Tab-separated table of C-alpha atoms in Angstrom:
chain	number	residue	atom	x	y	z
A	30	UNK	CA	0.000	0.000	0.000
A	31	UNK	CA	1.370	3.324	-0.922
A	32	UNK	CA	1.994	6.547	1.446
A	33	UNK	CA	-0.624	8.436	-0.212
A	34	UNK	CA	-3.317	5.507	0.268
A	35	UNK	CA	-2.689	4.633	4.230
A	36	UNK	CA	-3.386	9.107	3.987
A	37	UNK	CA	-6.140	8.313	2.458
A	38	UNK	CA	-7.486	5.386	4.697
A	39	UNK	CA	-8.288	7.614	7.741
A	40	UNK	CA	-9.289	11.221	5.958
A	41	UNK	CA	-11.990	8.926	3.724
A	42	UNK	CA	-13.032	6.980	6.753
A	43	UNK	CA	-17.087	7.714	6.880
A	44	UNK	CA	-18.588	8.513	10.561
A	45	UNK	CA	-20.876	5.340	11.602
A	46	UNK	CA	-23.650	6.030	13.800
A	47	UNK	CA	-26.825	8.323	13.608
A	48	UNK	CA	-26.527	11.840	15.220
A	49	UNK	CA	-29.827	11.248	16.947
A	50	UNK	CA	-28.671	8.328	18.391
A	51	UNK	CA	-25.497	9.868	19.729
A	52	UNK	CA	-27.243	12.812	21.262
A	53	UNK	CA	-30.058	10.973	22.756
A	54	UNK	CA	-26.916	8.327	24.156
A	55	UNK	CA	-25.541	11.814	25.572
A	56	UNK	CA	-28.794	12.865	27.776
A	57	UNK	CA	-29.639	9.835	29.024
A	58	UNK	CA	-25.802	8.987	30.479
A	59	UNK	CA	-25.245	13.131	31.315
A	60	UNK	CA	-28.975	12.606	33.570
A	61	UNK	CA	-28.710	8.969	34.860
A	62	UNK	CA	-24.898	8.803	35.340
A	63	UNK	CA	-21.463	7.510	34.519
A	64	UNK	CA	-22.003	3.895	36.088
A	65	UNK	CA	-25.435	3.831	33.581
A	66	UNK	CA	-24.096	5.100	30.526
A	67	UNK	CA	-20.997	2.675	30.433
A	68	UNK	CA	-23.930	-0.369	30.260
A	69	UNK	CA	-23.915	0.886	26.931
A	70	UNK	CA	-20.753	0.722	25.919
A	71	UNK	CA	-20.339	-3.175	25.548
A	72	UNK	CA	-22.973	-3.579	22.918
A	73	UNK	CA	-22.168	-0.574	20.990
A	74	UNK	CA	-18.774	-2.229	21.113
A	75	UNK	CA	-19.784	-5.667	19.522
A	76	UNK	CA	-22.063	-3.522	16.922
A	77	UNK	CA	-18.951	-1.724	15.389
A	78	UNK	CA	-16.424	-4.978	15.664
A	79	UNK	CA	-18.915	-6.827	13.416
A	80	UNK	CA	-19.471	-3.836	11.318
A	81	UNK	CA	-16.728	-2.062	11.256
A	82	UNK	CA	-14.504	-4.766	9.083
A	83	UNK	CA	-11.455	-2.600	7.943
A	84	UNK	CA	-11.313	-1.613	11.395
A	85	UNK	CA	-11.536	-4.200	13.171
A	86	UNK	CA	-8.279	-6.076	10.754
A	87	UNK	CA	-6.493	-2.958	11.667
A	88	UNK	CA	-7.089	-3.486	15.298
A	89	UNK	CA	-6.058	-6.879	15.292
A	90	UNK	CA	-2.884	-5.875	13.158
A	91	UNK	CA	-1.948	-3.296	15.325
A	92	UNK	CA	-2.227	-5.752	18.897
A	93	UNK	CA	-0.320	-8.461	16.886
A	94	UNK	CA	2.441	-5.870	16.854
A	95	UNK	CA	1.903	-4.939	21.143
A	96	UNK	CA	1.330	-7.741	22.683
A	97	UNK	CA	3.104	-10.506	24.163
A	98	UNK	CA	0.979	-12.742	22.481
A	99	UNK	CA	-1.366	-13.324	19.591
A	100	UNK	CA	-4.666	-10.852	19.992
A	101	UNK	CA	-7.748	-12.969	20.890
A	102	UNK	CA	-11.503	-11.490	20.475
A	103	UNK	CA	-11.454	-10.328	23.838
A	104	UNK	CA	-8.301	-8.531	23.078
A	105	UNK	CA	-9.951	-6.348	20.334
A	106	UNK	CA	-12.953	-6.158	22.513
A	107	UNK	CA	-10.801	-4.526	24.848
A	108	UNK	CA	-9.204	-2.116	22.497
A	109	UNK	CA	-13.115	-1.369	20.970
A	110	UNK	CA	-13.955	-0.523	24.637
A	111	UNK	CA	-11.027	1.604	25.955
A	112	UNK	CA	-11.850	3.353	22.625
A	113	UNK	CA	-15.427	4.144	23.240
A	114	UNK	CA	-14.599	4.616	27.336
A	115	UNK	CA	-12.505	8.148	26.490
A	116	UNK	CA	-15.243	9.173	24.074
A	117	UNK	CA	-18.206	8.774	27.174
A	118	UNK	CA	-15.681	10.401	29.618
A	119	UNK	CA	-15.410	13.404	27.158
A	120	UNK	CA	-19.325	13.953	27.921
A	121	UNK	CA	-18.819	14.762	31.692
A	122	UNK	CA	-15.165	16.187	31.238
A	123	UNK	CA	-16.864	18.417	28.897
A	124	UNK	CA	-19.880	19.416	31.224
A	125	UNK	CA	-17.231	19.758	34.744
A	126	UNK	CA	-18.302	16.548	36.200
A	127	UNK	CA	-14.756	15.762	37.538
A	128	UNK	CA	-15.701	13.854	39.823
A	129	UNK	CA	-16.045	10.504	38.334
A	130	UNK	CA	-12.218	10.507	37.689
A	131	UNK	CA	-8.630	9.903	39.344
A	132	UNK	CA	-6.185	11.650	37.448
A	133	UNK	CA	-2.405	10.940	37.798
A	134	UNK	CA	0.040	13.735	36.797
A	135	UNK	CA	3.767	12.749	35.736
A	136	UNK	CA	6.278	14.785	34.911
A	137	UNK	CA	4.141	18.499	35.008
A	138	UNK	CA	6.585	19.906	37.465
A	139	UNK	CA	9.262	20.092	34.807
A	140	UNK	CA	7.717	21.255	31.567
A	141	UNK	CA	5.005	24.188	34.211
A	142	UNK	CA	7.423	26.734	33.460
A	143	UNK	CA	6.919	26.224	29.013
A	144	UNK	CA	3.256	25.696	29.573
A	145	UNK	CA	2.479	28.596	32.175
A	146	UNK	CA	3.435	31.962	30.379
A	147	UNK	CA	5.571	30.856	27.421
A	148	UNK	CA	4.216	29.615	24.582
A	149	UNK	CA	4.759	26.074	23.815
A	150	UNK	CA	3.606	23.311	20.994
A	151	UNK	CA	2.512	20.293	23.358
A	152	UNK	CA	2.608	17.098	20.784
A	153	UNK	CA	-0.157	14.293	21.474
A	154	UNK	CA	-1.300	11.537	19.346
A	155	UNK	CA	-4.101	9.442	19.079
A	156	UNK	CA	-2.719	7.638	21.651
A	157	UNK	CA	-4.838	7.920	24.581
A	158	UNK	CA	-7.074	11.091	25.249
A	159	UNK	CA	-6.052	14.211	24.106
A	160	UNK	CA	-8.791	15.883	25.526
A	161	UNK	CA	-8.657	15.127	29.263
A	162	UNK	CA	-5.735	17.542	28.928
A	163	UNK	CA	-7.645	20.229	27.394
A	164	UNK	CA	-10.803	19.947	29.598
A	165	UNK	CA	-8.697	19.518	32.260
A	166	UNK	CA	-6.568	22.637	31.625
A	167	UNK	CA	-9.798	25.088	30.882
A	168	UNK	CA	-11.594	24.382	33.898
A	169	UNK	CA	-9.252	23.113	36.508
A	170	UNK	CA	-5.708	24.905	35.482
A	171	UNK	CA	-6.736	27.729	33.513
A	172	UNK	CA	-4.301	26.631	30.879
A	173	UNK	CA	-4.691	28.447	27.791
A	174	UNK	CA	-4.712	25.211	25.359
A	175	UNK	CA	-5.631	25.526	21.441
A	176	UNK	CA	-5.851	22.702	18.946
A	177	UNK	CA	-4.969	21.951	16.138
A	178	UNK	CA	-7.135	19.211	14.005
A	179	UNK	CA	-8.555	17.779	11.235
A	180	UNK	CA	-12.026	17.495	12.423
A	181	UNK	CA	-13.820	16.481	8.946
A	182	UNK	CA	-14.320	12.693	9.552
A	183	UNK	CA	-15.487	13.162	13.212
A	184	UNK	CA	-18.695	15.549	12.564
A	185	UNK	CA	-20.965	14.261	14.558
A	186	UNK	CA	-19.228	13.288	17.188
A	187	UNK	CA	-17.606	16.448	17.340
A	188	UNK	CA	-20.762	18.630	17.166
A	189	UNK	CA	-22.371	16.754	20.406
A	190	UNK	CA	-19.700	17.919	22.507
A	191	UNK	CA	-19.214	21.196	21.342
A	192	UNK	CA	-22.812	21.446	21.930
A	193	UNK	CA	-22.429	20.210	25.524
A	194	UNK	CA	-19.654	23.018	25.714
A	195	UNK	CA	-19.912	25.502	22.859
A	196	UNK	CA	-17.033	27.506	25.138
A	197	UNK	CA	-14.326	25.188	23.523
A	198	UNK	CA	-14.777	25.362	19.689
A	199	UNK	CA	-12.974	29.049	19.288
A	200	UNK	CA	-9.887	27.158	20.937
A	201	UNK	CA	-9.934	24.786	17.571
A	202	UNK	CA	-7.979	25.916	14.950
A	203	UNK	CA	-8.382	24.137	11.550
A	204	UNK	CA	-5.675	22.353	9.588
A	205	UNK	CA	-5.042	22.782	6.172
A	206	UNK	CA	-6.151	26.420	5.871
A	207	UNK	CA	-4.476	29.116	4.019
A	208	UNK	CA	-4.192	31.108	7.417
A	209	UNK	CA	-3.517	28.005	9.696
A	210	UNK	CA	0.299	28.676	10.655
A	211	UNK	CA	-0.542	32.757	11.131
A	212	UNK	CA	-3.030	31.637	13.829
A	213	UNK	CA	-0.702	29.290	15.358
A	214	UNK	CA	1.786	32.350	15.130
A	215	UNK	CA	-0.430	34.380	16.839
A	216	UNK	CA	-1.394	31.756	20.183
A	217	UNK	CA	2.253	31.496	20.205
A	218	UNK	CA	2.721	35.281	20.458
A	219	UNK	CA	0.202	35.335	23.264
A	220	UNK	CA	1.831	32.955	25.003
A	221	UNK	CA	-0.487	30.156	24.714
A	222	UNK	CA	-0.182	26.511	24.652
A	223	UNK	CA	-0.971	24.747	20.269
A	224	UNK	CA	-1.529	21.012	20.684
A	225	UNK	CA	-1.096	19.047	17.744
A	226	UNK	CA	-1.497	15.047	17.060
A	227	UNK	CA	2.247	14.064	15.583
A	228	UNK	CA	1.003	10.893	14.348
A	229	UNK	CA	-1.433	10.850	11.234
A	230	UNK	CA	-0.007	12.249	7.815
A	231	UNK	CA	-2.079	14.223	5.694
A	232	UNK	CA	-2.112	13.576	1.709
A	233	UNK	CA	-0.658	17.124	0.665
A	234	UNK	CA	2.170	17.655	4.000
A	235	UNK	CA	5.560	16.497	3.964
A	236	UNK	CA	6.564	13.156	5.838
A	237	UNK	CA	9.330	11.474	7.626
A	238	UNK	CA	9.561	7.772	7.444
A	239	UNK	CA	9.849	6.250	10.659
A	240	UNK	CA	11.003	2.809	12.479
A	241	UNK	CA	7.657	2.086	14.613
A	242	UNK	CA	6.517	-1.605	16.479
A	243	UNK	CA	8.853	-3.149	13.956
A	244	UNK	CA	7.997	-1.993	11.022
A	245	UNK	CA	7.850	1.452	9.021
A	246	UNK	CA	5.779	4.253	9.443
A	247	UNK	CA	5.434	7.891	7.681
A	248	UNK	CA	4.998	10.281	10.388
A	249	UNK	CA	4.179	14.251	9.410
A	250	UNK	CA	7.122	16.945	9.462
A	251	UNK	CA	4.305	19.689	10.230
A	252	UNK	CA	4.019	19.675	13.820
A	253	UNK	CA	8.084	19.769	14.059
A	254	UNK	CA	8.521	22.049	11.541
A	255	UNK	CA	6.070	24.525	13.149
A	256	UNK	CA	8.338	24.637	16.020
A	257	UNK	CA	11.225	25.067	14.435
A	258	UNK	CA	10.173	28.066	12.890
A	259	UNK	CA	8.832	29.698	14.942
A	260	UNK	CA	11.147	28.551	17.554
A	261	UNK	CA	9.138	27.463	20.406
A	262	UNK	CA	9.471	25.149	23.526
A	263	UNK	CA	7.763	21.004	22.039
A	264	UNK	CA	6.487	19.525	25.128
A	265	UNK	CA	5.380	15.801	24.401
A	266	UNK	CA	2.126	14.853	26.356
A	267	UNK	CA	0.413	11.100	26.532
A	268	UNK	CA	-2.831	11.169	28.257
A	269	UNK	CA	-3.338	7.222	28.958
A	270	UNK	CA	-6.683	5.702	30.173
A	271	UNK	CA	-6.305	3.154	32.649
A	272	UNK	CA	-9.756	1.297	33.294
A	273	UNK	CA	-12.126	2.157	35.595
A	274	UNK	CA	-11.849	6.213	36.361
A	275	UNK	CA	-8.025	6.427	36.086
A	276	UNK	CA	-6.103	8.688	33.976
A	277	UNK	CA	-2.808	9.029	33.827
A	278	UNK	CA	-1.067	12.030	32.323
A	279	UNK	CA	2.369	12.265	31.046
A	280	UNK	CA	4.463	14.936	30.121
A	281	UNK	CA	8.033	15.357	29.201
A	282	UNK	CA	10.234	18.349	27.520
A	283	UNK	CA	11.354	17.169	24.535
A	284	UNK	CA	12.794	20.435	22.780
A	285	UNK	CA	13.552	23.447	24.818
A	286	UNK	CA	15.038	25.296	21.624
A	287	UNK	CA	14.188	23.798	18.347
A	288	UNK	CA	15.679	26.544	16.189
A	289	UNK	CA	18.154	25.074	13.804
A	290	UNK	CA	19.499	26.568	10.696
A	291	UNK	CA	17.830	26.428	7.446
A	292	UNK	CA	20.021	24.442	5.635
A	293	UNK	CA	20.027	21.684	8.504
A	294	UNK	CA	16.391	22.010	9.243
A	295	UNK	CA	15.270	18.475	7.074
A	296	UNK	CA	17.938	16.171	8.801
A	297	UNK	CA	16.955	17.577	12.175
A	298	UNK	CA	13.208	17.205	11.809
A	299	UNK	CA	13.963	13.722	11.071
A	300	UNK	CA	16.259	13.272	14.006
A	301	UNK	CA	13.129	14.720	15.809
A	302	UNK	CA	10.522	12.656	14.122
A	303	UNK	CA	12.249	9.000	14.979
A	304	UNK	CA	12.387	10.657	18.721
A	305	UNK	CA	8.921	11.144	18.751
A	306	UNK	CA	8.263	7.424	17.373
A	307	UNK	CA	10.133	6.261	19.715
A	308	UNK	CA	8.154	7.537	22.495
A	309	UNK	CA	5.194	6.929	20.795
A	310	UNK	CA	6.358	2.938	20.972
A	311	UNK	CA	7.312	3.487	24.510
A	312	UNK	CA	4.049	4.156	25.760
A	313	UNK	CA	1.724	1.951	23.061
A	314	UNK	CA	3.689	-1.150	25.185
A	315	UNK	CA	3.036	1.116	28.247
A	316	UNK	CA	-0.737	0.591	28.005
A	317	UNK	CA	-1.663	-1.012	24.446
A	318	UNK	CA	-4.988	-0.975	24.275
A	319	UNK	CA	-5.082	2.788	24.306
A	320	UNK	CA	-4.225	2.757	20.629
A	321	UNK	CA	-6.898	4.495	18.130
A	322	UNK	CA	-5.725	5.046	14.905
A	323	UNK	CA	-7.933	1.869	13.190
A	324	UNK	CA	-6.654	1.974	9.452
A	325	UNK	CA	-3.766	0.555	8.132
A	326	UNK	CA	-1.417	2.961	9.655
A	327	UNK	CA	1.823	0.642	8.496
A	328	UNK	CA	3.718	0.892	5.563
A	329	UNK	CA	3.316	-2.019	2.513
């Protein structure tokens, strides 16, 4: 399988699921509870694994890779649910309800100073959640936190939250836009925190291939370049879901100064990229299931 057509696996991906059916799932789990809406996360599980074919071989490919030994149903049952898990927590993140959740913090201490008052490009992946970082920091550490994100094969899911917290959607800012880097300029110059997802290439953006789980991956330059640039602080954070109400958060300074000269900027961005795969691997085998990129994200 070419580069271009492992792009085009994700971006073409369709949305399953009707947005009646996910708003109505919202109410009745935002009114009747956390311990009630995850009831319904087993069968909604089961209905995607046996629909969801090209997902579900990607799953399976992907565990083959993490685990000790060969996947078993229960394994991608498992990987379905801690899916669909971060999705329902996102409701009551969304709408303050912080109280259903322990939430570990791991290494904050020494990356507070890039995050509080600097300006910083914090580098996630679809590793975990993302977004118990950036609920977290609106409500609870008044962390200025913008994204950055392709949000056109996520719709509907993405307009029931925003609808649950309409407050958030200003701190989006769109990829792939003629004035997407100016706006990331201007957080920057504010002093505000850009997240980006490192690990999903886009069919126009430069790549980097990458050693990743034993194989080879393309990863985008984009996030690195940015930084380079505009020569900002790249903080790497891994939000990991643990079962049960635990999060844990990790976060680790990867570049305090990514300047570099012109000239040297390619080799260095690669240098940067295989860093950031290797981390990446460190913490899929950290807590495998937490994996959700469900395409054929390797090489062929």
């Amino acid at each position: 399988m070419s580069n271009n057509n492992n792009n085009k696996n994700w971006l073409d991906q369709s949305e399953r699921g009707s947005l009646l059916a996910m708003k109505i799932l919202a109410w009745v789990t935002l009114n009747f509870g956390r311990a009630f809406g995850r009831i319904f996360l087993y069968p909604i599980c089961l209905y995607f694994i046996l629909f969801s074919v090209e997902a579900r071989r990607s799953s399976v490919e992907y565990l083959r890779r993490v685990l000790p030994q060969a996947p078993r149903w229960r394994d991608v049952l498992r990987h379905y649910h801690t899916f669909a898990s971060t999705i329902h927590d996102r409701l009551y993140m969304l709408t303050g309800q912080y109280q259903y959740f322990d939430v570990q913090v791991h290494g904050y201490k020494e990356v507070e100073a890039y995050m509080r008052g600097r300006g910083c490009i914090l580098m996630g992946s679809h590793l975990g959640s993302f977004e118990v970082l950036r609920t977290l920091g609106m409500f609870k550490q008044s962390l200025p936190i913008n994204v950055l994100m392709h949000e056109g094969n996520a719709n509907k899911i993405n307009l029931v939250l925003n609808e649950l917290n309409p407050a958030m959607k200003p701190k989006i800012i769109a990829m792939g836009r003629p004035d997407t880097l100016l706006k990331v300029h201007e957080c920057i110059e504010r002093k505000e925190i850009v997240g980006m997802l490192g690990d999903r290439t886009f069919t126009s953006e430069k790549r980097v291939v990458c050693d990743f789980l034993g194989d080879k991956i393309t990863l985008p330059q984009g996030p690195l370049a940015v930084a380079a640039i505009l020569d900002v602080p790249i903080i790497l954070f891994f939000g990991l879901y643990r079962g049960g109400k635990r999060y844990d958060l990790h976060f680790e300074l990867f570049e305090a100064s990514p300047a570099v000269e012109r000239s040297l900027r390619n080799a260095r961005i690669n240098e940067w990229a295989q860093r950031y795969a290797n981390r990446l691997e460190h913490y899929c085998r950290l807590a495998p299931y937490n994996w959700f990129n469900f395409y054929r994200y390797w090489n062929e």
